[in-house]
């Protein structure tokens, strides 16, 4: 069994139409989506470290969980590069 440790020190969500209580929901959705994608055989290099991951713009809308899932998807693609 492979163990993957993923640490996101800071997730910056500037200028988004979110209420204060929705921030943690976005974070939970990002974690859930990354867990799902990595658990489905997403390939990463052993010992891969990415101090900063820049991602393309994503669609904002559909609530905090959908936003978080979208962020998780682009972050996954960013760390696979």
Coordinates of N, CA and C in Angstrom, one line a residue:
X1 N 0.8 -1.2 0.0 CA 0.0 0.0 0.0 C 0.9 1.2 0.0
X2 N 0.5 2.2 -0.8 CA 1.3 3.4 -0.9 C 0.6 4.5 0.0
X3 N 1.5 5.2 0.7 CA 1.0 6.3 1.5 C 1.4 7.6 0.9
X4 N 0.4 8.5 0.8 CA 0.7 9.8 0.2 C 0.3 10.8 1.3
X5 N 1.3 11.7 1.6 CA 1.1 12.8 2.5 C 1.0 14.1 1.7
X6 N -0.1 14.7 1.8 CA -0.3 16.0 1.1 C -0.6 17.1 2.1
X7 N 0.2 18.1 2.1 CA 0.1 19.2 3.0 C -0.1 20.5 2.3
X8 N -1.3 21.1 2.5 CA -1.6 22.4 1.9 C -1.5 23.4 3.0
X9 N -0.4 24.2 3.0 CA -0.2 25.1 4.0 C -1.2 26.3 4.0
X10 N -1.5 26.7 2.8 CA -2.4 27.9 2.7 C -3.1 27.8 1.4
X11 N -4.4 28.0 1.5 CA -5.3 28.1 0.3 C -5.9 29.5 0.3
X12 N -5.5 30.3 -0.7 CA -5.9 31.7 -0.8 C -7.1 31.8 -1.7
X13 N -8.2 32.3 -1.2 CA -9.4 32.5 -2.0 C -9.8 34.0 -1.9
X14 N -9.2 34.7 -2.8 CA -9.4 36.2 -2.8 C -10.5 36.6 -3.8
X15 N -11.3 37.5 -3.4 CA -12.3 38.1 -4.3 C -13.4 37.2 -4.7
X16 N -13.6 36.1 -3.9 CA -14.7 35.2 -4.3 C -16.0 35.5 -3.5
X17 N -17.1 35.3 -4.1 CA -18.4 35.6 -3.4 C -18.7 34.5 -2.4
X18 N -18.0 34.4 -1.3 CA -18.2 33.4 -0.3 C -18.4 34.1 1.1
X19 N -19.3 33.5 1.8 CA -19.5 34.0 3.2 C -18.4 33.4 4.1
X20 N -18.1 33.9 5.2 CA -17.1 33.5 6.1 C -17.2 32.0 6.4
X21 N -18.4 31.5 6.6 CA -18.6 30.1 7.0 C -18.4 29.2 5.9
X22 N -18.3 29.7 4.6 CA -18.2 28.8 3.5 C -16.7 28.4 3.2
X23 N -15.8 29.2 3.7 CA -14.3 28.9 3.5 C -14.0 27.5 3.9
X24 N -14.3 27.1 5.1 CA -14.0 25.7 5.5 C -14.6 24.6 4.6
X25 N -15.8 24.9 4.1 CA -16.5 24.0 3.2 C -15.7 23.8 1.9
X26 N -15.2 24.9 1.4 CA -14.3 24.8 0.2 C -13.1 24.0 0.5
X27 N -12.4 24.2 1.7 CA -11.3 23.5 2.0 C -11.5 22.0 2.1
X28 N -12.7 21.6 2.7 CA -13.1 20.2 2.9 C -13.3 19.6 1.5
X29 N -13.9 20.3 0.6 CA -14.2 19.8 -0.7 C -12.9 19.6 -1.5
X30 N -11.9 20.6 -1.3 CA -10.6 20.4 -2.0 C -9.9 19.1 -1.5
X31 N -9.9 18.9 -0.2 CA -9.3 17.7 0.4 C -10.0 16.5 -0.2
X32 N -11.3 16.5 -0.2 CA -12.1 15.3 -0.7 C -11.8 15.0 -2.1
X33 N -11.7 16.0 -2.9 CA -11.5 15.8 -4.4 C -10.0 15.3 -4.6
X34 N -9.1 15.9 -3.9 CA -7.7 15.4 -4.1 C -7.5 14.0 -3.6
X35 N -8.2 13.6 -2.5 CA -8.2 12.3 -2.0 C -8.8 11.3 -3.0
X36 N -9.9 11.7 -3.6 CA -10.5 10.9 -4.6 C -9.6 10.7 -5.8
X37 N -9.0 11.8 -6.3 CA -8.2 11.7 -7.5 C -6.9 10.9 -7.3
X38 N -6.3 11.1 -6.1 CA -5.1 10.4 -5.8 C -5.4 8.9 -5.6
X39 N -6.6 8.6 -5.0 CA -7.0 7.2 -4.8 C -7.4 6.5 -6.0
X40 N -7.6 7.1 -7.1 CA -8.0 6.5 -8.3 C -6.8 6.2 -9.2
X41 N -5.6 6.2 -8.7 CA -4.4 5.9 -9.4 C -3.7 7.1 -10.0
X42 N -3.9 8.3 -9.5 CA -3.2 9.4 -10.0 C -1.7 9.2 -9.8
X43 N -1.0 9.4 -10.8 CA 0.5 9.2 -10.8 C 1.2 10.4 -10.4
X44 N 2.0 10.3 -9.4 CA 2.9 11.4 -9.0 C 4.3 10.8 -8.8
X45 N 5.3 11.6 -9.0 CA 6.7 11.2 -8.8 C 7.0 10.9 -7.4
X46 N 7.8 9.9 -7.1 CA 8.1 9.6 -5.7 C 9.0 10.8 -5.2
X47 N 8.6 11.3 -4.0 CA 9.3 12.3 -3.3 C 9.0 13.7 -4.0
X48 N 8.0 13.8 -4.7 CA 7.6 15.0 -5.4 C 7.3 16.1 -4.4
X49 N 7.8 17.3 -4.5 CA 7.5 18.4 -3.7 C 7.2 19.6 -4.6
X50 N 6.2 20.3 -4.3 CA 5.8 21.5 -5.1 C 5.5 22.6 -4.1
X51 N 6.5 23.5 -3.9 CA 6.4 24.6 -3.0 C 5.3 25.6 -3.4
X52 N 4.9 25.6 -4.6 CA 3.9 26.5 -5.1 C 3.3 25.9 -6.4
X53 N 2.0 25.8 -6.4 CA 1.3 25.3 -7.6 C 0.4 26.4 -8.1
X54 N 0.7 26.8 -9.3 CA -0.1 27.8 -10.0 C -1.1 27.1 -10.9
X55 N -2.3 27.5 -10.9 CA -3.4 26.8 -11.6 C -4.1 27.8 -12.5
X56 N -4.7 27.2 -13.6 CA -5.5 28.1 -14.5 C -6.7 28.6 -13.8
X57 N -7.4 29.6 -14.4 CA -8.6 30.0 -13.8 C -9.7 28.9 -13.9
X58 N -10.6 28.9 -12.9 CA -11.7 28.0 -12.9 C -13.0 28.7 -12.8
X59 N -14.1 28.0 -13.1 CA -15.4 28.6 -13.0 C -15.8 28.7 -11.5
X60 N -16.3 29.8 -11.2 CA -16.7 30.0 -9.8 C -18.3 30.0 -9.8
X61 N -18.8 29.3 -9.0 CA -20.3 29.2 -9.0 C -20.7 27.8 -8.6
X62 N -21.9 27.6 -8.2 CA -22.4 26.3 -7.8 C -22.2 26.0 -6.3
X63 N -21.7 27.0 -5.6 CA -21.6 26.8 -4.1 C -20.2 26.3 -3.7
X64 N -19.9 26.3 -2.4 CA -18.5 26.1 -2.0 C -18.0 24.7 -2.2
X65 N -18.9 23.7 -2.2 CA -18.4 22.3 -2.5 C -18.0 22.1 -3.9
X66 N -18.8 22.7 -4.8 CA -18.4 22.6 -6.2 C -17.2 23.4 -6.5
X67 N -17.0 24.5 -5.9 CA -15.8 25.3 -6.1 C -14.6 24.5 -5.6
X68 N -14.8 23.9 -4.4 CA -13.7 23.2 -3.8 C -13.3 22.0 -4.7
X69 N -14.3 21.3 -5.3 CA -14.0 20.2 -6.2 C -13.2 20.7 -7.4
X70 N -13.6 21.8 -7.9 CA -12.9 22.4 -9.1 C -11.5 22.7 -8.7
X71 N -11.3 23.3 -7.6 CA -9.9 23.7 -7.1 C -9.1 22.4 -6.9
X72 N -9.7 21.4 -6.3 CA -9.0 20.1 -6.2 C -8.5 19.5 -7.5
X73 N -9.4 19.6 -8.5 CA -9.0 19.1 -9.8 C -7.8 19.8 -10.5
X74 N -7.9 21.2 -10.4 CA -6.7 21.9 -11.0 C -5.5 21.8 -10.2
X75 N -5.6 21.7 -8.9 CA -4.4 21.5 -8.1 C -3.8 20.1 -8.4
X76 N -4.6 19.1 -8.5 CA -4.1 17.8 -8.9 C -3.4 17.8 -10.2
X77 N -3.9 18.5 -11.2 CA -3.2 18.6 -12.5 C -1.9 19.4 -12.3
X78 N -2.0 20.4 -11.5 CA -0.7 21.2 -11.2 C 0.4 20.4 -10.6
X79 N 0.0 19.5 -9.6 CA 1.1 18.8 -9.0 C 1.5 17.6 -9.8
X80 N 0.8 17.2 -10.8 CA 1.2 16.1 -11.7 C 2.2 16.5 -12.7
X81 N 2.3 17.8 -13.0 CA 3.2 18.4 -14.0 C 4.6 18.3 -13.5

